mmCIF file of C-alpha atoms in Angstrom:
data_model
loop_
_atom_site.group_PDB
_atom_site.id
_atom_site.type_symbol
_atom_site.label_atom_id
_atom_site.label_comp_id
_atom_site.label_asym_id
_atom_site.label_seq_id
_atom_site.Cartn_x
_atom_site.Cartn_y
_atom_site.Cartn_z
ATOM 1 C CA MET A 15 0.000 0.000 0.000
ATOM 2 C CA ASP A 16 1.117 3.529 -0.766
ATOM 3 C CA ILE A 17 2.304 5.311 2.397
ATOM 4 C CA LYS A 18 -0.051 8.298 1.860
ATOM 5 C CA ASN A 19 -3.051 5.969 1.621
ATOM 6 C CA LEU A 20 -1.907 4.099 4.688
ATOM 7 C CA LEU A 21 -1.724 7.314 6.716
ATOM 8 C CA THR A 22 -5.104 8.483 5.441
ATOM 9 C CA GLU A 23 -6.893 5.192 5.971
ATOM 10 C CA SER A 24 -5.485 4.702 9.454
ATOM 11 C CA LYS A 25 -6.341 8.340 10.291
ATOM 12 C CA ALA A 26 -2.779 8.787 11.520
ATOM 13 C CA ARG A 27 -1.976 12.114 13.115
ATOM 14 C CA PHE A 28 1.321 13.891 12.787
ATOM 15 C CA ASN A 29 3.025 13.849 16.207
ATOM 16 C CA HIS A 30 4.780 17.180 16.716
ATOM 17 C CA ASN A 31 6.481 16.200 19.954
ATOM 18 C CA SER A 32 8.036 13.093 18.428
ATOM 19 C CA ALA A 33 9.066 15.097 15.367
ATOM 20 C CA LYS A 34 10.674 17.694 17.619
ATOM 21 C CA ALA A 35 12.536 14.961 19.528
ATOM 22 C CA TYR A 36 13.697 13.387 16.264
ATOM 23 C CA LEU A 37 15.077 16.724 15.026
ATOM 24 C CA ALA A 38 16.899 17.259 18.322
ATOM 25 C CA GLU A 39 18.395 13.767 18.090
ATOM 26 C CA LYS A 40 19.485 14.303 14.501
ATOM 27 C CA PHE A 41 20.984 17.754 14.836
ATOM 28 C CA LYS A 42 22.674 17.269 18.202
ATOM 29 C CA SER A 43 24.866 14.629 16.572
ATOM 30 C CA LYS A 44 25.607 17.019 13.717
ATOM 31 C CA LEU A 45 26.864 19.638 16.187
ATOM 32 C CA ILE A 46 29.651 17.303 17.278
ATOM 33 C CA LEU A 47 32.998 17.627 15.574
ATOM 34 C CA ALA A 48 36.583 16.547 16.045
ATOM 35 C CA GLU A 49 39.149 19.319 15.815
ATOM 36 C CA GLN A 50 42.680 19.961 17.069
ATOM 37 C CA GLY A 51 42.899 16.605 18.841
ATOM 38 C CA GLY A 52 39.662 16.980 20.812
ATOM 39 C CA LEU A 53 35.988 16.273 20.367
ATOM 40 C CA TRP A 54 33.738 19.328 20.613
ATOM 41 C CA LYS A 55 30.118 20.247 20.640
ATOM 42 C CA ALA A 56 29.390 23.403 18.675
ATOM 43 C CA ASP A 57 26.997 24.742 21.300
ATOM 44 C CA ALA A 58 26.400 28.193 22.764
ATOM 45 C CA GLU A 59 28.410 27.441 25.902
ATOM 46 C CA THR A 60 31.614 26.407 24.122
ATOM 47 C CA ILE A 61 31.385 29.205 21.560
ATOM 48 C CA SER A 62 30.776 31.806 24.303
ATOM 49 C CA LEU A 63 33.703 30.514 26.322
ATOM 50 C CA LEU A 64 36.021 30.713 23.316
ATOM 51 C CA ASN A 65 34.728 34.213 22.591
ATOM 52 C CA SER A 66 35.288 35.443 26.124
ATOM 53 C CA PHE A 67 39.055 34.867 25.967
ATOM 54 C CA THR A 68 41.575 36.883 24.011
ATOM 55 C CA SER A 69 44.644 34.660 24.273
ATOM 56 C CA ALA A 70 45.882 32.824 21.177
ATOM 57 C CA ASN A 71 45.864 29.443 22.904
ATOM 58 C CA LEU A 72 43.572 28.014 25.498
ATOM 59 C CA VAL A 73 43.144 24.733 27.362
ATOM 60 C CA LEU A 74 39.598 23.383 27.152
ATOM 61 C CA ILE A 75 37.967 20.208 28.438
ATOM 62 C CA ASP A 76 36.551 18.357 25.458
ATOM 63 C CA THR A 77 33.501 16.091 25.447
ATOM 64 C CA PHE A 78 35.674 13.121 26.420
ATOM 65 C CA ASN A 79 36.688 15.103 29.537
ATOM 66 C CA SER A 80 40.278 15.454 28.341
ATOM 67 C CA PRO A 81 42.116 18.790 28.553
ATOM 68 C CA VAL A 82 43.161 19.924 25.087
ATOM 69 C CA LYS A 83 45.307 22.952 24.231
ATOM 70 C CA VAL A 84 43.723 24.658 21.258
ATOM 71 C CA ASP A 85 44.273 27.514 18.851
ATOM 72 C CA ARG A 86 41.360 29.561 20.161
ATOM 73 C CA GLN A 87 40.511 31.550 17.027
ATOM 74 C CA GLN A 88 40.767 28.549 14.738
ATOM 75 C CA LEU A 89 38.492 26.423 16.914
ATOM 76 C CA LEU A 90 36.067 29.298 17.389
ATOM 77 C CA GLU A 91 35.723 29.760 13.641
ATOM 78 C CA LYS A 92 35.176 26.052 13.074
ATOM 79 C CA LEU A 93 32.564 25.780 15.828
ATOM 80 C CA GLN A 94 30.754 28.912 14.674
ATOM 81 C CA GLN A 95 30.657 27.594 11.140
ATOM 82 C CA THR A 96 29.276 24.201 12.280
ATOM 83 C CA TYR A 97 26.794 25.897 14.609
ATOM 84 C CA ASP A 98 25.562 28.227 11.876
ATOM 85 C CA THR A 99 25.095 25.533 9.240
ATOM 86 C CA THR A 100 23.507 23.000 11.577
ATOM 87 C CA MET A 101 21.165 25.419 13.323
ATOM 88 C CA GLU A 102 19.998 26.836 9.985
ATOM 89 C CA GLN A 103 19.106 23.315 8.827
ATOM 90 C CA TRP A 104 17.438 22.556 12.168
ATOM 91 C CA TYR A 105 15.424 25.777 11.952
ATOM 92 C CA THR A 106 14.341 25.078 8.359
ATOM 93 C CA GLU A 107 13.139 21.579 9.212
ATOM 94 C CA TRP A 108 11.496 22.833 12.380
ATOM 95 C CA LYS A 109 9.540 25.453 10.405
ATOM 96 C CA GLU A 110 8.337 22.729 8.030
ATOM 97 C CA ILE A 111 7.023 20.789 11.028
ATOM 98 C CA GLU A 112 5.420 23.895 12.502
ATOM 99 C CA ASN A 113 3.557 24.436 9.248
ATOM 100 C CA LYS A 114 1.905 21.024 9.674
ATOM 101 C CA ARG A 115 -0.095 22.364 12.648
ATOM 102 C CA MET B 30 44.622 3.758 5.645
ATOM 103 C CA LYS B 31 41.979 1.607 4.012
ATOM 104 C CA ARG B 32 38.503 1.990 5.455
ATOM 105 C CA GLY B 33 35.515 -0.237 4.960
ATOM 106 C CA ALA B 34 32.546 -1.944 6.537
ATOM 107 C CA ILE B 35 32.029 -5.586 7.435
ATOM 108 C CA LEU B 36 28.670 -7.349 7.768
ATOM 109 C CA PHE B 37 27.814 -10.823 9.067
ATOM 110 C CA ALA B 38 24.800 -12.483 7.437
ATOM 111 C CA PHE B 39 23.562 -16.065 7.747
ATOM 112 C CA ASN B 40 20.112 -17.022 6.544
ATOM 113 C CA THR B 41 17.796 -18.798 8.931
ATOM 114 C CA GLU B 42 14.623 -20.772 8.340
ATOM 115 C CA LYS B 43 12.645 -17.566 8.858
ATOM 116 C CA PHE B 44 14.721 -14.658 7.598
ATOM 117 C CA ASN B 45 16.922 -13.975 4.595
ATOM 118 C CA TYR B 46 19.781 -12.144 6.290
ATOM 119 C CA TYR B 47 21.801 -12.112 3.089
ATOM 120 C CA GLU B 48 19.143 -9.975 1.426
ATOM 121 C CA MET B 49 19.163 -7.619 4.406
ATOM 122 C CA ALA B 50 22.964 -7.405 4.163
ATOM 123 C CA GLU B 51 22.815 -6.519 0.490
ATOM 124 C CA TYR B 52 20.283 -3.785 1.225
ATOM 125 C CA ALA B 53 22.481 -2.453 4.043
ATOM 126 C CA ALA B 54 25.618 -2.631 1.896
ATOM 127 C CA LYS B 55 24.137 -0.554 -0.916
ATOM 128 C CA ARG B 56 23.292 2.160 1.579
ATOM 129 C CA ILE B 57 26.794 2.002 3.107
ATOM 130 C CA ASN B 58 28.277 2.402 -0.394
ATOM 131 C CA HIS B 59 25.946 5.306 -1.135
ATOM 132 C CA PHE B 60 25.982 7.314 2.108
ATOM 133 C CA LEU B 61 29.457 6.490 3.453
ATOM 134 C CA LYS B 62 31.247 5.745 0.171
ATOM 135 C CA LEU B 63 32.895 2.740 1.816
ATOM 136 C CA PRO B 64 33.510 -0.750 0.411
ATOM 137 C CA VAL B 65 31.741 -3.598 2.172
ATOM 138 C CA THR B 66 32.901 -7.101 3.049
ATOM 139 C CA ILE B 67 30.401 -9.813 3.901
ATOM 140 C CA VAL B 68 30.972 -12.805 6.157
ATOM 141 C CA THR B 69 28.423 -15.431 5.244
ATOM 142 C CA ASP B 70 28.037 -19.141 4.535
ATOM 143 C CA GLU B 71 27.626 -21.253 1.422
ATOM 144 C CA ASP B 72 23.889 -21.747 2.020
ATOM 145 C CA SER B 73 23.158 -18.030 2.354
ATOM 146 C CA TYR B 74 25.233 -16.659 -0.509
ATOM 147 C CA PRO B 75 23.299 -16.622 -3.798
ATOM 148 C CA GLU B 76 25.623 -17.245 -6.717
ATOM 149 C CA ASP B 77 23.422 -15.151 -9.038
ATOM 150 C CA THR B 78 23.711 -11.939 -7.038
ATOM 151 C CA GLU B 79 24.493 -8.824 -9.044
ATOM 152 C CA TYR B 80 25.803 -6.910 -6.067
ATOM 153 C CA VAL B 81 29.580 -6.577 -6.082
ATOM 154 C CA TRP B 82 31.018 -7.061 -2.608
ATOM 155 C CA ASP B 83 34.496 -5.837 -1.858
ATOM 156 C CA LYS B 84 35.189 -9.267 -0.384
ATOM 157 C CA VAL B 85 33.093 -12.339 0.337
ATOM 158 C CA ILE B 86 34.217 -14.531 3.218
ATOM 159 C CA LYS B 87 32.416 -17.854 3.567
ATOM 160 C CA ILE B 88 32.598 -19.674 6.873
ATOM 161 C CA THR B 89 30.740 -22.403 8.711
ATOM 162 C CA PRO B 90 28.722 -20.559 11.349
ATOM 163 C CA ASP B 91 27.848 -21.698 14.842
ATOM 164 C CA LYS B 92 24.072 -22.258 14.689
ATOM 165 C CA ASN B 93 23.731 -23.029 18.345
ATOM 166 C CA ASN B 94 21.530 -20.083 19.405
ATOM 167 C CA THR B 95 17.758 -20.204 19.443
ATOM 168 C CA ARG B 96 15.146 -17.478 19.872
ATOM 169 C CA VAL B 97 11.374 -17.874 20.095
ATOM 170 C CA TRP B 98 11.053 -17.477 16.331
ATOM 171 C CA GLY B 99 13.877 -19.897 15.451
ATOM 172 C CA THR B 100 17.627 -20.092 15.036
ATOM 173 C CA TRP B 101 19.563 -16.865 15.440
ATOM 174 C CA ILE B 102 23.047 -17.145 13.953
ATOM 175 C CA ASN B 103 24.837 -14.331 15.706
ATOM 176 C CA LYS B 104 27.799 -16.076 17.278
ATOM 177 C CA GLY B 105 31.334 -15.560 16.031
ATOM 178 C CA ARG B 106 31.149 -11.771 15.702
ATOM 179 C CA TRP B 107 34.516 -11.617 17.461
ATOM 180 C CA GLN B 108 36.036 -12.899 14.221
ATOM 181 C CA ALA B 109 35.514 -9.474 12.640
ATOM 182 C CA PHE B 110 38.981 -8.516 13.817
ATOM 183 C CA GLU B 111 40.712 -11.322 11.907
ATOM 184 C CA PHE B 112 38.402 -11.231 8.868
ATOM 185 C CA THR B 113 38.404 -7.519 8.123
ATOM 186 C CA PRO B 114 40.570 -6.562 5.154
ATOM 187 C CA TYR B 115 40.560 -2.921 6.307
ATOM 188 C CA ASP B 116 42.817 -0.875 8.565
ATOM 189 C CA GLU B 117 39.755 0.912 9.931
ATOM 190 C CA THR B 118 36.505 -1.005 10.027
ATOM 191 C CA LEU B 119 32.860 -0.332 10.699
ATOM 192 C CA LEU B 120 31.268 -3.536 11.959
ATOM 193 C CA LEU B 121 27.527 -3.115 11.492
ATOM 194 C CA ASP B 122 24.469 -5.255 12.084
ATOM 195 C CA VAL B 123 22.619 -5.881 8.826
ATOM 196 C CA ASP B 124 19.455 -4.412 10.363
ATOM 197 C CA TYR B 125 21.141 -1.070 10.969
ATOM 198 C CA ILE B 126 20.004 1.258 8.221
ATOM 199 C CA VAL B 127 22.657 3.746 7.185
ATOM 200 C CA ASN B 128 20.742 6.815 6.109
ATOM 201 C CA SER B 129 23.306 9.607 6.461
ATOM 202 C CA SER B 130 27.043 10.189 6.409
ATOM 203 C CA ASN B 131 27.154 10.615 10.191
ATOM 204 C CA LEU B 132 29.156 7.454 10.899
ATOM 205 C CA LEU B 133 32.129 8.865 8.970
ATOM 206 C CA LYS B 134 32.642 11.293 11.848
ATOM 207 C CA ILE B 135 33.759 8.394 14.033
ATOM 208 C CA PHE B 136 36.957 8.079 11.992
ATOM 209 C CA ASP B 137 37.842 11.650 12.997
ATOM 210 C CA PHE B 138 37.712 11.187 16.748
ATOM 211 C CA TYR B 139 38.041 7.599 17.942
ATOM 212 C CA ASP B 140 41.290 6.189 19.256
ATOM 213 C CA ASP B 141 40.961 2.602 18.075
ATOM 214 C CA PHE B 142 37.578 1.335 19.266
ATOM 215 C CA CYS B 143 34.133 2.828 19.515
ATOM 216 C CA CYS B 144 30.575 1.599 20.059
ATOM 217 C CA HIS B 145 27.250 2.952 21.291
ATOM 218 C CA ASN B 146 26.569 3.047 25.021
ATOM 219 C CA THR B 147 23.275 4.936 24.886
ATOM 220 C CA ILE B 148 20.074 4.391 22.957
ATOM 221 C CA ASP B 149 16.791 6.068 22.233
ATOM 222 C CA PHE B 150 13.645 5.002 20.436
ATOM 223 C CA LEU B 151 12.067 6.914 17.592
ATOM 224 C CA MET B 152 8.507 7.949 18.615
ATOM 225 C CA GLN B 153 9.236 6.897 22.217
ATOM 226 C CA PRO B 154 11.872 9.376 23.389
ATOM 227 C CA ASN B 155 13.687 9.321 26.736
ATOM 228 C CA ALA B 156 13.832 5.541 26.857
ATOM 229 C CA GLU B 157 15.479 3.892 29.814
ATOM 230 C CA GLN B 158 18.943 2.578 29.083
ATOM 231 C CA GLU B 159 19.163 -1.204 29.045
ATOM 232 C CA LYS B 160 21.130 -2.880 31.825
ATOM 233 C CA ILE B 161 22.479 -6.385 31.503
ATOM 234 C CA SER B 162 20.864 -7.091 34.886
ATOM 235 C CA HIS B 163 19.117 -5.118 37.647
ATOM 236 C CA TYR B 164 22.377 -4.238 39.325
ATOM 237 C CA GLY B 165 24.730 -4.856 36.400
ATOM 238 C CA TYR B 166 26.413 -2.695 33.816
ATOM 239 C CA ASN B 167 24.521 -0.550 31.344
ATOM 240 C CA SER B 168 24.489 -2.552 28.140
ATOM 241 C CA LEU B 169 26.721 -1.520 25.289
ATOM 242 C CA TRP B 170 25.560 -2.112 21.743
ATOM 243 C CA ALA B 171 27.363 -4.236 19.164
ATOM 244 C CA THR B 172 25.104 -2.844 16.408
ATOM 245 C CA VAL B 173 27.724 -0.293 15.325
ATOM 246 C CA VAL B 174 31.358 -0.856 16.192
ATOM 247 C CA ALA B 175 34.313 1.021 14.725
ATOM 248 C CA PHE B 176 37.786 -0.365 15.225
ATOM 249 C CA LYS B 177 41.390 -0.265 14.139
ATOM 250 C CA LYS B 178 43.719 -3.248 14.147
ATOM 251 C CA THR B 179 45.541 -2.534 17.385
ATOM 252 C CA ASN B 180 46.544 -4.820 20.226
ATOM 253 C CA LYS B 181 43.886 -3.369 22.511
ATOM 254 C CA VAL B 182 41.167 -4.091 19.957
ATOM 255 C CA LYS B 183 42.530 -7.584 19.346
ATOM 256 C CA ASN B 184 42.192 -8.161 23.093
ATOM 257 C CA ILE B 185 38.606 -6.864 23.093
ATOM 258 C CA PHE B 186 37.560 -9.280 20.340
ATOM 259 C CA ASN B 187 39.481 -12.172 21.917
ATOM 260 C CA CYS B 188 37.723 -11.381 25.161
ATOM 261 C CA MET B 189 34.357 -11.430 23.343
ATOM 262 C CA LYS B 190 35.265 -14.907 22.122
ATOM 263 C CA MET B 191 36.076 -15.945 25.684
ATOM 264 C CA VAL B 192 32.743 -14.554 26.937
ATOM 265 C CA GLN B 193 30.877 -16.317 24.111
ATOM 266 C CA ASN B 194 32.568 -19.618 24.926
ATOM 267 C CA ASN B 195 31.766 -19.252 28.635
ATOM 268 C CA TYR B 196 28.451 -17.463 28.324
ATOM 269 C CA GLU B 197 26.682 -19.452 31.015
ATOM 270 C CA PHE B 198 29.369 -18.543 33.528
ATOM 271 C CA TYR B 199 29.015 -14.837 32.702
ATOM 272 C CA MET B 200 25.218 -15.096 32.863
ATOM 273 C CA ASN B 201 25.557 -16.418 36.405
ATOM 274 C CA LEU B 202 28.251 -13.923 37.349
ATOM 275 C CA HIS B 203 26.263 -10.904 36.148
ATOM 276 C CA SER B 204 22.829 -12.346 36.968
ATOM 277 C CA PHE B 205 21.215 -12.085 33.587
ATOM 278 C CA ASN B 206 19.321 -14.888 32.002
ATOM 279 C CA THR B 207 18.473 -14.020 28.447
ATOM 280 C CA GLY B 208 18.546 -17.687 27.457
ATOM 281 C CA ILE B 209 20.195 -16.673 24.217
ATOM 282 C CA TYR B 210 23.641 -15.418 23.367
ATOM 283 C CA ARG B 211 23.758 -11.669 22.742
ATOM 284 C CA ASN B 212 26.714 -9.897 21.193
ATOM 285 C CA ASP B 213 25.703 -6.711 23.028
ATOM 286 C CA TYR B 214 26.218 -8.369 26.389
ATOM 287 C CA ALA B 215 29.418 -10.125 25.309
ATOM 288 C CA LEU B 216 30.806 -6.780 24.161
ATOM 289 C CA THR B 217 29.720 -5.071 27.394
ATOM 290 C CA ILE B 218 31.523 -7.654 29.510
ATOM 291 C CA ALA B 219 34.579 -7.856 27.234
ATOM 292 C CA LEU B 220 35.158 -4.105 27.093
ATOM 293 C CA SER B 221 34.749 -3.843 30.832
ATOM 294 C CA ILE B 222 37.356 -6.564 31.394
ATOM 295 C CA ILE B 223 39.815 -4.996 28.948
ATOM 296 C CA ASN B 224 39.399 -1.565 30.549
ATOM 297 C CA GLY B 225 40.027 -2.984 34.024
ATOM 298 C CA HIS B 226 36.336 -2.592 34.939
ATOM 299 C CA LEU B 227 36.580 1.139 34.444
ATOM 300 C CA THR B 228 34.676 3.216 31.922
ATOM 301 C CA ASP B 229 36.541 5.088 29.226
ATOM 302 C CA ASN B 230 34.283 7.605 27.464
ATOM 303 C CA ARG B 231 36.539 7.556 24.431
ATOM 304 C CA ASP B 232 35.211 4.081 23.637
ATOM 305 C CA PHE B 233 31.716 5.420 23.103
ATOM 306 C CA ILE B 234 30.017 7.068 20.162
ATOM 307 C CA PRO B 235 28.832 10.459 21.447
ATOM 308 C CA TRP B 236 25.273 10.203 20.145
ATOM 309 C CA ASN B 237 22.437 7.752 20.686
ATOM 310 C CA LEU B 238 21.824 4.534 18.811
ATOM 311 C CA LEU B 239 18.277 4.968 17.550
ATOM 312 C CA HIS B 240 16.000 1.948 17.653
ATOM 313 C CA ILE B 241 12.727 1.362 15.918
ATOM 314 C CA GLY B 242 11.030 -0.323 18.867
ATOM 315 C CA SER B 243 7.743 -1.939 19.772
ATOM 316 C CA ASN B 244 4.434 -0.638 18.408
ATOM 317 C CA THR B 245 6.431 1.298 15.836
ATOM 318 C CA GLN B 246 6.476 0.695 12.094
ATOM 319 C CA ILE B 247 8.691 2.220 9.450
ATOM 320 C CA TYR B 248 8.145 2.578 5.729
ATOM 321 C CA LYS B 249 10.080 4.109 2.880
ATOM 322 C CA SER B 250 8.289 7.292 1.838
ATOM 323 C CA ASN B 251 8.936 6.434 -1.802
ATOM 324 C CA LYS B 252 10.298 3.526 -3.810
ATOM 325 C CA ASP B 253 13.741 4.980 -4.506
ATOM 326 C CA GLU B 254 16.058 2.483 -2.831
ATOM 327 C CA LEU B 255 18.643 5.057 -1.771
ATOM 328 C CA ASP B 256 16.338 7.891 -0.792
ATOM 329 C CA SER B 257 16.739 8.949 2.824
ATOM 330 C CA GLU B 258 13.126 9.743 3.694
ATOM 331 C CA PHE B 259 11.169 7.278 5.825
ATOM 332 C CA THR B 260 7.761 7.516 7.484
ATOM 333 C CA VAL B 261 7.571 6.232 11.039
ATOM 334 C CA THR B 262 4.196 5.328 12.547
ATOM 335 C CA PHE B 263 3.438 4.556 16.152
ATOM 336 C CA ASP B 264 0.447 2.813 17.716
ATOM 337 C CA ASN B 265 -0.321 4.945 20.726
ATOM 338 C CA TRP B 266 -2.660 3.013 23.008
ATOM 339 C CA GLN B 267 -5.091 5.294 24.817
ATOM 340 C CA ARG B 268 -8.136 4.049 26.761
ATOM 341 C CA GLY B 269 -8.088 0.706 24.997
ATOM 342 C CA LYS B 270 -7.901 2.256 21.534
ATOM 343 C CA ILE B 271 -5.016 2.753 19.168
ATOM 344 C CA ARG B 272 -4.333 6.275 18.034
ATOM 345 C CA LYS B 273 -1.955 6.060 15.088
ATOM 346 C CA GLU B 274 0.699 8.762 14.999
ATOM 347 C CA TYR B 275 3.426 9.425 12.483
ATOM 348 C CA ILE B 276 6.480 11.487 11.651
ATOM 349 C CA THR B 277 8.760 11.599 8.637
ATOM 350 C CA ILE B 278 12.501 11.348 9.050
ATOM 351 C CA ASN B 279 15.496 11.814 6.787
ATOM 352 C CA ASP B 280 19.268 11.969 7.045
ATOM 353 C CA LEU B 281 19.259 9.866 10.225
ATOM 354 C CA ASP B 282 20.545 6.308 10.792
ATOM 355 C CA PHE B 283 18.466 3.808 12.748
ATOM 356 C CA HIS B 284 18.302 0.207 13.911
ATOM 357 C CA VAL B 285 15.265 -1.854 12.935
ATOM 358 C CA MET B 286 14.786 -4.349 15.760
ATOM 359 C CA ASP B 287 11.819 -6.112 14.175
ATOM 360 C CA LYS B 288 13.105 -8.160 11.237
ATOM 361 C CA GLU B 289 9.605 -8.428 9.722
ATOM 362 C CA LEU B 290 9.599 -4.647 9.393
ATOM 363 C CA TYR B 291 12.977 -4.719 7.714
ATOM 364 C CA VAL B 292 11.817 -7.349 5.256
ATOM 365 C CA GLY B 293 8.761 -5.153 4.602
ATOM 366 C CA ILE B 294 10.986 -2.199 3.659
ATOM 367 C CA ILE B 295 13.013 -4.329 1.250
ATOM 368 C CA GLU B 296 9.943 -5.975 -0.284
ATOM 369 C CA ASN B 297 8.188 -2.646 -0.753
ATOM 370 C CA GLU B 298 10.971 -1.413 -2.986
ATOM 371 C CA LYS B 299 10.830 -4.362 -5.342
#
């Protein structure tokens, strides 16, 4: 049976909460990246921390709980880039789901 | 460094695991651009297949494992270490559907071994993590394992072999009684032994393994074999009635626990 017919005939409802959880699951993994010998999450906290320093190098605790000495500006740029791209995609897919209301 | 994936597939009286492996392999080729090796047996491997494997390894499997629905040929997974022709290998279950390039990230960050230690269920978020027993370890998952050919990894797989060969002892020791051999539990125990009963976060993939669980069905949204969109439906029981709910997903890998569902996906594309 065609999937559209199946959904219609079973009177299936779109579940926004599950869709939201699925997007979070998908995009959280896309925010993770390996760089300069550490594993990072391109989240607001890490980006803000990198932004709040001015030194060229900085020791950060990565997601494996290991201290890693990083080139601050280089890591900041990489995380910002990943954050931007991923969050834009997340937002676009979220808006599509919102429109199903 | 040569990278590739390895799959184990042995047909049973109920399920054609070879067909599942071929389906999985095409998606690995497409989304991860990796070659795939299959470990199978003479009875399962169809000579008329058009799919070109990177390598076909035929062995005589241990068929001594029975589930409610019949024989489950899952023993011998520890042999992945000796069979893999790759320097860096993804060892995947054939019912794990690769639907994105996400797994390639593992090659960027792992030391020499990596598997999932956390799970979630599509349509049933915030699932409890499985323990091997009430007061035992949280279960690790052998569904997706990435490894290099190092001494540590050799020890992990050798230890899995030891656990498999002495499974009853480990069932008693850790107080679980699944009745059947599970690679997930063998891996959990083996990795714990190798790490001196300590946990090393670097051995774990930093995102959840996503299961398609009970009361959940999954269908391809269209008939294109390599398309990444799937529709997931869920039977939500409320006051004795089923309310069917659905979402559509794309660009996300998942593990289909129910083999009938997997067969349904493959059949639907024919």
